[in-house]
Tab-separated table of C-alpha atoms and ligand atoms in Angstrom:
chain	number	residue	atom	x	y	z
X	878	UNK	CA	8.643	1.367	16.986
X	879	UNK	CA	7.861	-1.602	19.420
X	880	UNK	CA	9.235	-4.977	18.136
X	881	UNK	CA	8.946	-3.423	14.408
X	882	UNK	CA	12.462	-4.130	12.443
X	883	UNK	CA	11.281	-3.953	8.574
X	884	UNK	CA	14.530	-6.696	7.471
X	885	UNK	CA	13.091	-8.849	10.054
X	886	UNK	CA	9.389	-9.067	8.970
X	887	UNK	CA	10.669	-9.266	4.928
X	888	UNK	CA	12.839	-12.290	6.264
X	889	UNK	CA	10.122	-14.005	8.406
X	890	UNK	CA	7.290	-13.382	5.833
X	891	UNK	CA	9.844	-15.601	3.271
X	892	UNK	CA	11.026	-18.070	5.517
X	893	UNK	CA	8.262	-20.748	4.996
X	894	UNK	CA	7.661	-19.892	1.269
X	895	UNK	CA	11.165	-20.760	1.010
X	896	UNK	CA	11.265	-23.847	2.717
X	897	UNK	CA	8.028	-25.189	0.872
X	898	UNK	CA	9.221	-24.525	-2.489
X	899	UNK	CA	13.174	-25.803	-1.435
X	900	UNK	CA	15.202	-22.811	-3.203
X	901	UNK	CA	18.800	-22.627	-3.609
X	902	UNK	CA	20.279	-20.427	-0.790
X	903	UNK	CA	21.710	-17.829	-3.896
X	904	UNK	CA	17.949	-17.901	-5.287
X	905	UNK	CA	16.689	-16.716	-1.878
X	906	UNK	CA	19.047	-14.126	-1.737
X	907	UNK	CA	19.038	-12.940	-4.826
X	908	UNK	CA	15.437	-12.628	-4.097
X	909	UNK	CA	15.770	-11.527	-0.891
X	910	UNK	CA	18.159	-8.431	-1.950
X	911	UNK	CA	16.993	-5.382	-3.708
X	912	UNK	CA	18.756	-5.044	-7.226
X	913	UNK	CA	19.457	-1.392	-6.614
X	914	UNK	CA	19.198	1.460	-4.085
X	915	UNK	CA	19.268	4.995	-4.486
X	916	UNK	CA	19.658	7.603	-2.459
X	917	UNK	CA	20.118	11.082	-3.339
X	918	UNK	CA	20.761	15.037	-2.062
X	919	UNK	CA	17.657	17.003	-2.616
X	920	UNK	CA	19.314	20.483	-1.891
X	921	UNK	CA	16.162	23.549	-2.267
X	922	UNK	CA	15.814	27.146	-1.336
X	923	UNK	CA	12.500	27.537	0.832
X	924	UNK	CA	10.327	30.618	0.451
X	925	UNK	CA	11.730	32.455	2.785
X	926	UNK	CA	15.012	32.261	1.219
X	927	UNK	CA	16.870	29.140	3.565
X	928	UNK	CA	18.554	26.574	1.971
X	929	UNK	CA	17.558	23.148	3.001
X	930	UNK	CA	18.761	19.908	2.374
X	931	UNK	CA	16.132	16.786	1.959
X	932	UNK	CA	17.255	13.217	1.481
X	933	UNK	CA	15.126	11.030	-1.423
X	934	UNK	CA	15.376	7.603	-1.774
X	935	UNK	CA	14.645	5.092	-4.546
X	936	UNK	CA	15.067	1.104	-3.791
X	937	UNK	CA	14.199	-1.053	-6.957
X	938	UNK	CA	13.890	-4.668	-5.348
X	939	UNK	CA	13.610	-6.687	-8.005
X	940	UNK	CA	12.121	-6.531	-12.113
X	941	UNK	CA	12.328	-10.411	-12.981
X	942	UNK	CA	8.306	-9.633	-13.839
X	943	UNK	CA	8.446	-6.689	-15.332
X	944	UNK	CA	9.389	-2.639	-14.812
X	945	UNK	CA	9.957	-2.201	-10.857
X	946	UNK	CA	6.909	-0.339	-9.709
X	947	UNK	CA	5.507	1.125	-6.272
X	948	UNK	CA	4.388	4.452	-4.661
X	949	UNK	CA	6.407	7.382	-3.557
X	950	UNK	CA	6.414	8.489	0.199
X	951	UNK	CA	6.630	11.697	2.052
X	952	UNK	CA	6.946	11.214	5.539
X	953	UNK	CA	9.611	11.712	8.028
X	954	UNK	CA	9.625	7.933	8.075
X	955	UNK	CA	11.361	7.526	5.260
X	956	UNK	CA	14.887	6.364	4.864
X	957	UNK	CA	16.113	3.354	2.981
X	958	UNK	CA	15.688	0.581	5.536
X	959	UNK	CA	12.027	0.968	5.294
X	960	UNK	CA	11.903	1.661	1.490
X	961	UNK	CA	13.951	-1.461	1.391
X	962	UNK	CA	11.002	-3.116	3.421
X	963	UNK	CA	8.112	-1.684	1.449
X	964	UNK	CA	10.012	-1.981	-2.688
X	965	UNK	CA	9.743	-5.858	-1.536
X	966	UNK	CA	6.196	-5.780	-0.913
X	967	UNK	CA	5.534	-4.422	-4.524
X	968	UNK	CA	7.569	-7.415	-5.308
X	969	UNK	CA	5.037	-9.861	-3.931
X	970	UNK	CA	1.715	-7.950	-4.742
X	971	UNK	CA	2.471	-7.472	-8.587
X	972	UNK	CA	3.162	-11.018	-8.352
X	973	UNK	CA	0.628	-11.998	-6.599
X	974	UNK	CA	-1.930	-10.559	-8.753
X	975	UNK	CA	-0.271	-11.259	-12.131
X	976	UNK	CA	0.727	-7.881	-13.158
X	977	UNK	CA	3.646	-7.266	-15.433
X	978	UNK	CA	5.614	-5.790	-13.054
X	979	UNK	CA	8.167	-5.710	-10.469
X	980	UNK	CA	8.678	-3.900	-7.093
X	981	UNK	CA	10.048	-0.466	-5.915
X	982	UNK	CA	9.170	2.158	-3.536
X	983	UNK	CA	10.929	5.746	-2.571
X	984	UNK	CA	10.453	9.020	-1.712
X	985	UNK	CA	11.188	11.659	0.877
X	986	UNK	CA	12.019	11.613	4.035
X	987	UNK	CA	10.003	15.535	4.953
X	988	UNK	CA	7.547	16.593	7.070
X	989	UNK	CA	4.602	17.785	5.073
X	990	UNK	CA	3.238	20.272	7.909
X	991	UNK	CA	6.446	22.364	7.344
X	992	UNK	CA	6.037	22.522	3.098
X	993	UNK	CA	4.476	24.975	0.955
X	994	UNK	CA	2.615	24.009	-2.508
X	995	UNK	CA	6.089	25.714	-3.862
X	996	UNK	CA	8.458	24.095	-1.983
X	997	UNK	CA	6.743	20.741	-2.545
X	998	UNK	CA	6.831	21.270	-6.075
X	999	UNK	CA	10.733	22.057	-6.421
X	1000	UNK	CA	11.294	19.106	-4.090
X	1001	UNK	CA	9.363	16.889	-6.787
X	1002	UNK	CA	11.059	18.025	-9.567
X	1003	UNK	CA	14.709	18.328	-8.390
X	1004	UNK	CA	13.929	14.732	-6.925
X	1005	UNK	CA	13.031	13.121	-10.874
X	1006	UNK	CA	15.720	15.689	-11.680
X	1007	UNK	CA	18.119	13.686	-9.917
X	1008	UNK	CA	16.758	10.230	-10.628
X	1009	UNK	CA	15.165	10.424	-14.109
X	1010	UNK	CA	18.472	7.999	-15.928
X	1011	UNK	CA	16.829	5.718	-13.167
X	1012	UNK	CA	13.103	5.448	-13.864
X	1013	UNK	CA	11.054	5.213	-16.954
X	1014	UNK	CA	8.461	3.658	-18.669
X	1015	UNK	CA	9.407	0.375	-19.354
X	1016	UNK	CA	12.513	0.812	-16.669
X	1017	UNK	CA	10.643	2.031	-13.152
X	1018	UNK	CA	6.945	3.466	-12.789
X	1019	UNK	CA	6.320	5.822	-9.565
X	1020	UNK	CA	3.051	6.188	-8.356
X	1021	UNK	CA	1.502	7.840	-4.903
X	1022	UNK	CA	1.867	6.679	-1.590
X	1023	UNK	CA	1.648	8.020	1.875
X	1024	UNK	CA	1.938	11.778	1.575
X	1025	UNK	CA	1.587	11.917	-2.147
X	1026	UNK	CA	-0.891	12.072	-4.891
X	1027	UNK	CA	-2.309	13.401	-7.940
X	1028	UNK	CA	-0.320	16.519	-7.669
X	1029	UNK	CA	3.074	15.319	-6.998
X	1030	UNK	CA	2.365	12.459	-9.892
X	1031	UNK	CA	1.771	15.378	-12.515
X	1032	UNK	CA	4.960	17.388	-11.105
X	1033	UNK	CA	7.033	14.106	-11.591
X	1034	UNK	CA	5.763	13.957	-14.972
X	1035	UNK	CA	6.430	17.469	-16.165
X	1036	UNK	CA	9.851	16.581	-14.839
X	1037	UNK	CA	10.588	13.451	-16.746
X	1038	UNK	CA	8.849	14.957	-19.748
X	1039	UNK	CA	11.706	18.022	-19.544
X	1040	UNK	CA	13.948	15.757	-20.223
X	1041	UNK	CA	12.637	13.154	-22.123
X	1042	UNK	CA	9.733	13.967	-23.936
X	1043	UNK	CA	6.437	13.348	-23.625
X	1044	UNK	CA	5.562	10.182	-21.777
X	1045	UNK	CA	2.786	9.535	-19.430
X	1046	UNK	CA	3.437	5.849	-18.984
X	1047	UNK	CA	6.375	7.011	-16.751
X	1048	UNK	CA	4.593	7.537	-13.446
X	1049	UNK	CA	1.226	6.302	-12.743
X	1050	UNK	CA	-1.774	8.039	-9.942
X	1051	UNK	CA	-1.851	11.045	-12.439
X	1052	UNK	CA	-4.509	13.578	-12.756
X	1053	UNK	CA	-7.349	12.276	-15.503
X	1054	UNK	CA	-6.377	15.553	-17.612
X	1055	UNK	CA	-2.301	14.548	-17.792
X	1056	UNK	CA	-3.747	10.859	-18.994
X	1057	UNK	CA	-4.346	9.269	-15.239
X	1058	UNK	CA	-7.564	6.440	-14.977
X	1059	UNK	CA	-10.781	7.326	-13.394
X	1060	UNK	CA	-11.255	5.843	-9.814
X	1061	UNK	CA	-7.613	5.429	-9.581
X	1062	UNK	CA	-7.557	7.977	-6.189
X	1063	UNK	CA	-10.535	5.264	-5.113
X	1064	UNK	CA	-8.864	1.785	-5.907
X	1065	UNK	CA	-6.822	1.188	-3.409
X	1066	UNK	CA	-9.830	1.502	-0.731
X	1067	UNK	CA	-12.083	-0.058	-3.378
X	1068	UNK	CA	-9.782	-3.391	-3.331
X	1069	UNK	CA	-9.646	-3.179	0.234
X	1070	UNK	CA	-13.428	-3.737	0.192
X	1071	UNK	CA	-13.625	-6.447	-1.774
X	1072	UNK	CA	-10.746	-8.360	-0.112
X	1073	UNK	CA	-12.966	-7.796	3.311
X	1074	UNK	CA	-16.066	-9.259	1.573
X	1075	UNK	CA	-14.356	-12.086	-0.269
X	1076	UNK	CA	-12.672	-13.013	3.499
X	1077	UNK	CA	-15.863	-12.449	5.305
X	1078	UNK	CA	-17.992	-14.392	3.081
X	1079	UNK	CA	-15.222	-17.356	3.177
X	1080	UNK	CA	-15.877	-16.641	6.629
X	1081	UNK	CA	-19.271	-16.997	7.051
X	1082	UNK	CA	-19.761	-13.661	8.370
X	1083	UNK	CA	-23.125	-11.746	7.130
X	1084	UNK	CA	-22.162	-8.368	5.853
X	1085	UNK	CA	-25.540	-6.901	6.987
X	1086	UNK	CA	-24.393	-7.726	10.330
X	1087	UNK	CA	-20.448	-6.951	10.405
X	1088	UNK	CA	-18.943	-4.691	12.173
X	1089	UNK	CA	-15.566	-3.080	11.260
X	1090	UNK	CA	-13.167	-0.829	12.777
X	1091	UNK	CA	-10.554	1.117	10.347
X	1092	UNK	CA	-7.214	2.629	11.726
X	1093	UNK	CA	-6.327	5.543	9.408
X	1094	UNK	CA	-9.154	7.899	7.610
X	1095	UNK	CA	-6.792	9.077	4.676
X	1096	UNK	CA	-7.151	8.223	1.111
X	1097	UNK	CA	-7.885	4.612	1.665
X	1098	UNK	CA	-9.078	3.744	5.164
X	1099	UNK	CA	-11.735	6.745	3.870
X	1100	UNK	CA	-12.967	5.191	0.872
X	1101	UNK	CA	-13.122	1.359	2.061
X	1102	UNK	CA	-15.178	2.748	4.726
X	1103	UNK	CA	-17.508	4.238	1.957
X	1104	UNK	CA	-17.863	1.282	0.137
X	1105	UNK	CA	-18.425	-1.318	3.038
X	1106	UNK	CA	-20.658	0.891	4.399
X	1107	UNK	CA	-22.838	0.803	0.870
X	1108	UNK	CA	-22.436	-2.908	1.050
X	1109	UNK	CA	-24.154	-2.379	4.708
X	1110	UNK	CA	-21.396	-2.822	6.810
X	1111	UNK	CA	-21.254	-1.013	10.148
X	1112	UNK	CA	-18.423	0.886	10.711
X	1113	UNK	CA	-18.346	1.138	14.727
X	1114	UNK	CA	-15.167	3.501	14.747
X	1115	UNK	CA	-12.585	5.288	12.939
X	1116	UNK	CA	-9.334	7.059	13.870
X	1117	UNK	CA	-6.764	9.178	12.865
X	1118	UNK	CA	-3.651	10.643	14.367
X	1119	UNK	CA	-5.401	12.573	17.078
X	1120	UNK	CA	-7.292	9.444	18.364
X	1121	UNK	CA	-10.372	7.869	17.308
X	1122	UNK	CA	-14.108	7.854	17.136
X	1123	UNK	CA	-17.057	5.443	18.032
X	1124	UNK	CA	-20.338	4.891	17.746
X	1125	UNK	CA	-21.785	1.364	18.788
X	1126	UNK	CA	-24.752	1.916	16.398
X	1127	UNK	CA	-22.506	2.692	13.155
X	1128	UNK	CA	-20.850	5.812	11.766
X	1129	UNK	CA	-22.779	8.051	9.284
X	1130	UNK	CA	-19.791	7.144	6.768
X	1131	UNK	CA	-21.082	8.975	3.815
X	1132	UNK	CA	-21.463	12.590	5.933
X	1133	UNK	CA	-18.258	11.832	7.501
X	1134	UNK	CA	-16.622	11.257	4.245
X	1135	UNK	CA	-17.965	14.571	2.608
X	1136	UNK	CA	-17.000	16.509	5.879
X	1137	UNK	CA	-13.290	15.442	5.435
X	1138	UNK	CA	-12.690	15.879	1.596
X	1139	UNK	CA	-12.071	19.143	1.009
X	1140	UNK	CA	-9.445	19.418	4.472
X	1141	UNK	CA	-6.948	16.852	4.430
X	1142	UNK	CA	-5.575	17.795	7.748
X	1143	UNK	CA	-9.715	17.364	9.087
X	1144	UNK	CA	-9.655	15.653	11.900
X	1145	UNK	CA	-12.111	13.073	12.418
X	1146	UNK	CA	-13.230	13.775	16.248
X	1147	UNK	CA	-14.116	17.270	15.117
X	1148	UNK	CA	-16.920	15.794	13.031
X	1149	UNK	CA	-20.404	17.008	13.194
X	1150	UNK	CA	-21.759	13.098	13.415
X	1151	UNK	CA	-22.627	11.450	16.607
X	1152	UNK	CA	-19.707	9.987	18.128
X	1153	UNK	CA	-18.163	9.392	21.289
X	1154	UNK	CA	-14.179	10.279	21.178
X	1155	UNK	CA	-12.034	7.719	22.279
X	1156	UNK	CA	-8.107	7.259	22.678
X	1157	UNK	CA	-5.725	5.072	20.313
X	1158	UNK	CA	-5.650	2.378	22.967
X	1159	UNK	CA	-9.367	2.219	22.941
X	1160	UNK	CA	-9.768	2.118	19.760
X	1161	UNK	CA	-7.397	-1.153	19.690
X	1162	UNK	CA	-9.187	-2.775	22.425
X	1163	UNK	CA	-13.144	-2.298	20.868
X	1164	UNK	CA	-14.992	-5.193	20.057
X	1165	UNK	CA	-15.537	-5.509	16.005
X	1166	UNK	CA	-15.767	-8.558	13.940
X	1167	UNK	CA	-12.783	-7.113	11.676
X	1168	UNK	CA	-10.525	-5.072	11.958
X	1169	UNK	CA	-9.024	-2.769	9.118
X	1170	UNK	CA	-5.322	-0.765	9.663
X	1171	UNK	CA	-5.275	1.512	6.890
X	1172	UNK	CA	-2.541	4.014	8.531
X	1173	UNK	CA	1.128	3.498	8.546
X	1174	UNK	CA	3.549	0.008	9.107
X	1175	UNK	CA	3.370	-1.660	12.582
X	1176	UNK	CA	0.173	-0.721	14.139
X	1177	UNK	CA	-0.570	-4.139	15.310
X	1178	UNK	CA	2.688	-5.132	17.399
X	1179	UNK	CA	3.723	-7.464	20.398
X	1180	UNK	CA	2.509	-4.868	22.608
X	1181	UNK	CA	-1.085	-4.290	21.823
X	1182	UNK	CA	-1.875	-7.601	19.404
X	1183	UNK	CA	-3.052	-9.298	22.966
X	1184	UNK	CA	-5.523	-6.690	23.453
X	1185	UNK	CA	-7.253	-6.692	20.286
X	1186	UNK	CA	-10.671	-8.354	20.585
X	1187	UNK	CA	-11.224	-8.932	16.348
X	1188	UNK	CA	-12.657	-11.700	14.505
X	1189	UNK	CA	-10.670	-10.960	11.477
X	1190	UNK	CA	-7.509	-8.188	10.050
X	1191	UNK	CA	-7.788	-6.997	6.803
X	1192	UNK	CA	-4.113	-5.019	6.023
X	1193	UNK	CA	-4.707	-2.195	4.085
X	1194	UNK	CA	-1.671	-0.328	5.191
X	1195	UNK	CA	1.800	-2.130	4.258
X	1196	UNK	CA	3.179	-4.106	6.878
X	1197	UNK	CA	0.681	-2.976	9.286
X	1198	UNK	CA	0.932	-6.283	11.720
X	1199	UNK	CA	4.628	-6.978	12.832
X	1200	UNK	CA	5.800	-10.524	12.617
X	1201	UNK	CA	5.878	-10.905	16.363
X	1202	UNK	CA	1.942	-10.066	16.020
X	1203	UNK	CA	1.219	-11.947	13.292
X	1204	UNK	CA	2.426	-15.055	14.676
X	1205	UNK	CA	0.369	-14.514	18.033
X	1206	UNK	CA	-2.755	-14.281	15.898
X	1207	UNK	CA	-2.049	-17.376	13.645
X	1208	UNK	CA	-1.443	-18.833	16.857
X	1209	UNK	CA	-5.223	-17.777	18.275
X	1210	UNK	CA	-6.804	-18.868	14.740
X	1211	UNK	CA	-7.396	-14.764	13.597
X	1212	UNK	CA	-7.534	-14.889	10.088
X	1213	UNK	CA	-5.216	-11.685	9.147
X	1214	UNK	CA	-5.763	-10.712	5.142
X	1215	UNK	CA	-2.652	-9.789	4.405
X	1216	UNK	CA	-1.344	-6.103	2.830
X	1217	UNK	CA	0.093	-8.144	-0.310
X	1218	UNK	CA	-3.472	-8.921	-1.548
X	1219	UNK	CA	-5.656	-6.259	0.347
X	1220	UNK	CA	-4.440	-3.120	-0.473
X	1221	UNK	CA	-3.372	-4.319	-4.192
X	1222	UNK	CA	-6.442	-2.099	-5.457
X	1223	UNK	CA	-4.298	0.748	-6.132
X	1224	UNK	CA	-1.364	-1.102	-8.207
X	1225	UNK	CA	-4.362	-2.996	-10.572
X	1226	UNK	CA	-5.807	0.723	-11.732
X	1227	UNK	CA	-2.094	1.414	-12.210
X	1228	UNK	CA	-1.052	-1.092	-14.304
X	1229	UNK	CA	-4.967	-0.297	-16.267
X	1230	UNK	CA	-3.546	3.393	-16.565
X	1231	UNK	CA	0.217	2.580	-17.487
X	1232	UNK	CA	-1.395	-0.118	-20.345
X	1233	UNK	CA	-3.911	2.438	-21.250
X	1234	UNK	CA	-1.550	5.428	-21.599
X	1235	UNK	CA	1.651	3.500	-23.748
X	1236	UNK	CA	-2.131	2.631	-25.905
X	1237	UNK	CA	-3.376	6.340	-25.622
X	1238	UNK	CA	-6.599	5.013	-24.390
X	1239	UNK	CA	-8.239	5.581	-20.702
X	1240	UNK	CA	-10.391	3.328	-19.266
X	1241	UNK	CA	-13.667	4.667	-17.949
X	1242	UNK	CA	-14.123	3.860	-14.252
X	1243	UNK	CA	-16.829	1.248	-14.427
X	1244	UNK	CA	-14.311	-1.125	-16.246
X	1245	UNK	CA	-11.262	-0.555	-13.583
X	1246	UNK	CA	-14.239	-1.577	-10.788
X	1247	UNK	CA	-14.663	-4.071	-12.998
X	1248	UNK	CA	-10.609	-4.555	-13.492
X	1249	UNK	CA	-10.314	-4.745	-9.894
X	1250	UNK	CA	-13.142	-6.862	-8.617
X	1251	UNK	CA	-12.732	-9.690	-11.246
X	1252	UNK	CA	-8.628	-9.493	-9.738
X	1253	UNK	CA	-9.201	-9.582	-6.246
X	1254	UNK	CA	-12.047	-12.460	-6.785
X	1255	UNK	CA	-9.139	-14.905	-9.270
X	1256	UNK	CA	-6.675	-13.904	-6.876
X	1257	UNK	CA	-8.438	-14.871	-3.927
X	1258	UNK	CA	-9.444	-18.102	-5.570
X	1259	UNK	CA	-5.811	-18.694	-5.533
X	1260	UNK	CA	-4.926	-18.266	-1.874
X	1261	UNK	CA	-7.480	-19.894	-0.266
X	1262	UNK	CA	-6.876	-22.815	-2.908
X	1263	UNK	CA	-2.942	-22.563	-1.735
X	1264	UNK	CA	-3.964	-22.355	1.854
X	1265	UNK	CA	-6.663	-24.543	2.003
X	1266	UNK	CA	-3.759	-27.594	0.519
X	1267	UNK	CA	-0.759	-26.371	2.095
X	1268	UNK	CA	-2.929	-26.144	5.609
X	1269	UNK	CA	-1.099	-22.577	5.402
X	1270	UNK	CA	-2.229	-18.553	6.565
X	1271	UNK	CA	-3.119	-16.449	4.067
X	1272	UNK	CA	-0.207	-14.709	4.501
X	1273	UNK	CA	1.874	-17.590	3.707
X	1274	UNK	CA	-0.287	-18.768	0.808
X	1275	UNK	CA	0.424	-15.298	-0.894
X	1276	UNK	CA	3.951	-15.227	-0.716
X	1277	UNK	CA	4.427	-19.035	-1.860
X	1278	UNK	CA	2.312	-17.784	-5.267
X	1279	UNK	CA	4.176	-14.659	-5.267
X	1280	UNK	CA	7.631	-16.296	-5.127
X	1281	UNK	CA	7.280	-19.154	-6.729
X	1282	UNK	CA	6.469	-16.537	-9.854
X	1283	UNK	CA	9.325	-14.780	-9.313
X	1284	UNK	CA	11.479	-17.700	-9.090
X	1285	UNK	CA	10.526	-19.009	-11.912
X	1286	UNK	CA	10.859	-16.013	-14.136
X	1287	UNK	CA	14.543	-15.978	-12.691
X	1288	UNK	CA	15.509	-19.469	-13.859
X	1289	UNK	CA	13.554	-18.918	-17.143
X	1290	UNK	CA	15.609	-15.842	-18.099
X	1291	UNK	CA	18.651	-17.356	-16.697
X	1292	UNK	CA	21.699	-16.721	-15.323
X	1293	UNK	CA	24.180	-15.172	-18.283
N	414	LIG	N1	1.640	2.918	-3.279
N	414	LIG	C1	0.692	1.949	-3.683
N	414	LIG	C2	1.010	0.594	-3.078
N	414	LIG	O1	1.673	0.505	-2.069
N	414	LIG	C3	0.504	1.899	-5.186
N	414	LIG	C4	1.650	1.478	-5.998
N	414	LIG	C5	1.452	1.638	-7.512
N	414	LIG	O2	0.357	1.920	-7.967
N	414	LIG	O3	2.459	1.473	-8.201
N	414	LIG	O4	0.525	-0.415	-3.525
């Protein structure tokens, strides 16, 4: 993947929060280091009687906040170095925004295409099966990710309840009938909107005139398009694995967004709205005022961040701008947002539905909106505060907040 080496970027994204708040070479690596890593045999009889063997992974970076929480991915991307990458994220965006938690991230390193509804539900299960002394309410909280969802959430909590009874607070991104939060399956995109108008507005950029590209049509690069383009937004293009689409005028985002619901594998140039298809490298190359990824890590890299002709990056994927490219746009002046505080919608309805469940309450879906939008507006107060008097990117800003939390919860609970 290009110049993309996950240790790298989690190193270079520290290295000036580090210097600016002068910590202790053990602090930084005791931050630095996930506090454990699992990895475990997921042995399962297919349907048409083979035995295959799947490999599931669990890294809990670090709980100095609170539980370690983060998604769970299926993808054939997934082995520990970049769960290792992506559980010290979750680190910095619980901090970030003040939640009581920590950071962790797993899953399964399969390839969805080749899965049954049956086979993906044994995998679930004999995965919790295998790491359910691991996880828990007040111990680790899964939620979705890339390649997961309601679904898997439920099967992960009939698993945990087999064996310990019922508790919903366990995993998180549940259906609303097994005690998930309305708008949850909307929040992550729903975040991502608001962190493009709070930057945009900082900005000075008119929303009635902005134009916006999104990488990525799943769960969230679908629904911030749906919501910027109520706030009246143009989205000039979209794309998805196959390549992307454009019109200069602005996507019909709504009809688009009802044509690919019901299909998850839809793909978007087979849309009955009027586009023009265009390739992956024209897609990168359009001219938009901002630019959303919303797909999978490194989509922005040394070898394409020179052709990009944006205004503005808002990261709603993790990690979606290498370091290499991130330090070529700070060099041009491109504000990038970054994936710490933009995509954070999804983790806020979390922690409403986690609170909500060990109360036996659910919040209706006006007040996680509400949740959200009042988070993303404090904690944007914050970085562009830290930024504006540290003379320091966003991305900088974040982590020095998000650290300097974390460090101090370390030295309060000290070292015995
Ligand atoms: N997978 C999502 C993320 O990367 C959500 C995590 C959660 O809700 O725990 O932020």
């Amino acid at each position: 993947m290009f110049d993309y080496d996950p240790s790298k970027c989690q190193d270079e994204f520290l290295k000036p929060a580090f210097k600016k708040l002068n910590l202790d070479s053990e602090v930084q690596e005791i931050l630095q280091t996930p506090q454990r890593e699992i990895k475990v045999e997921i042995p399962i009889r297919l349907h048409n009687g083979k035995i295959r063997r799947f490999e599931g992974f669990r890294v809990q970076h670090n709980d100095f906040c609170g539980p370690f929480k983060g998604g769970m991915r299926y993808h054939p991307s997934v082995d520990m170095k970049h769960c290792r990458a992506l559980a010290f994220l979750m680190t910095w965006k619980t901090a970030l925004f003040h939640l009581p938690f920590g950071g962790a991230k797993g899953g399964i390193c399969c390839d969805l295409k080749h899965l049954n509804t049956y086979e993906k539900e044994i995998l679930s299960k004999n995965f919790i099966n295998k790491i359910f002394p691991l996880i828990g309410p007040d111990i680790d909280i899964p939620a979705p990710d890339v390649g997961t969802g309601e679904t898997e959430m439920a099967w992960y909590f009939d698993a945990y309840a087999k064996h310990n009874g019922y508790m919903p607070s366990v995993v998180t991104g549940k259906p609303l009938n097994l005690g998930g939060v309305d708008g949850r399956t909307e929040a992550t995109g729903r975040g991502v909107h608001f962190a493009t108008l709070l930057a945009a507005k900082a900005h000075g950029f008119d929303i009635n005139n902005l134009k916006i590209t999104i990488q990525g049509f799943g769960n969230v690069g679908s629904h911030a398009a749906l919501y910027l383009h109520q706030a009246g937004a143009q989205i000039i293009a979209v794309s998805d694995a196959d390549g992307g689409i454009y019109n200069p005028e602005g996507l019909d985002i709504p009809t688009l967004f009802n044509e690919m619901q019901p299909n998850k594998d839809a793909k978007v140039n087979d849309s009955n709205i009027k586009h023009e298809y265009i390739s992956h490298e024209e897609f990168f190359e359009l001219k938009t005022d901002v630019l959303i990824p919303a797909a999978l890590e490194a989509a922005i890299h040394s070898e394409n961040v020179e052709r990009l002709n944006v205004k503005m990056i808002v990261e709603a994927a993790n990690i979606p701008v290498t370091n290499n490219a991130d330090n070529y746009l700070k060099d041009k002046n491109i504000p990038v947002i970054p994936d710490i505080f933009a995509n954070a919608g999804g983790v806020c309805a979390s922690y409403l539905e986690w609170s909500g469940n060990h109360q036996r309450y659910s919040w209706p879906k006006d007040k996680v909106f509400n949740f959200i939008e009042d988070a993303f507006k404090d904690t944007w107060r914050k970085i562009t505060e830290v930024s504006e008097a540290e003379q320091i990117s966003y991305r900088d800003a974040s982590y020095l907040v998000a650290i300097e939390r974390v460090a101090k919860a370390l030295y309060q609970r000290g070292f015995y």
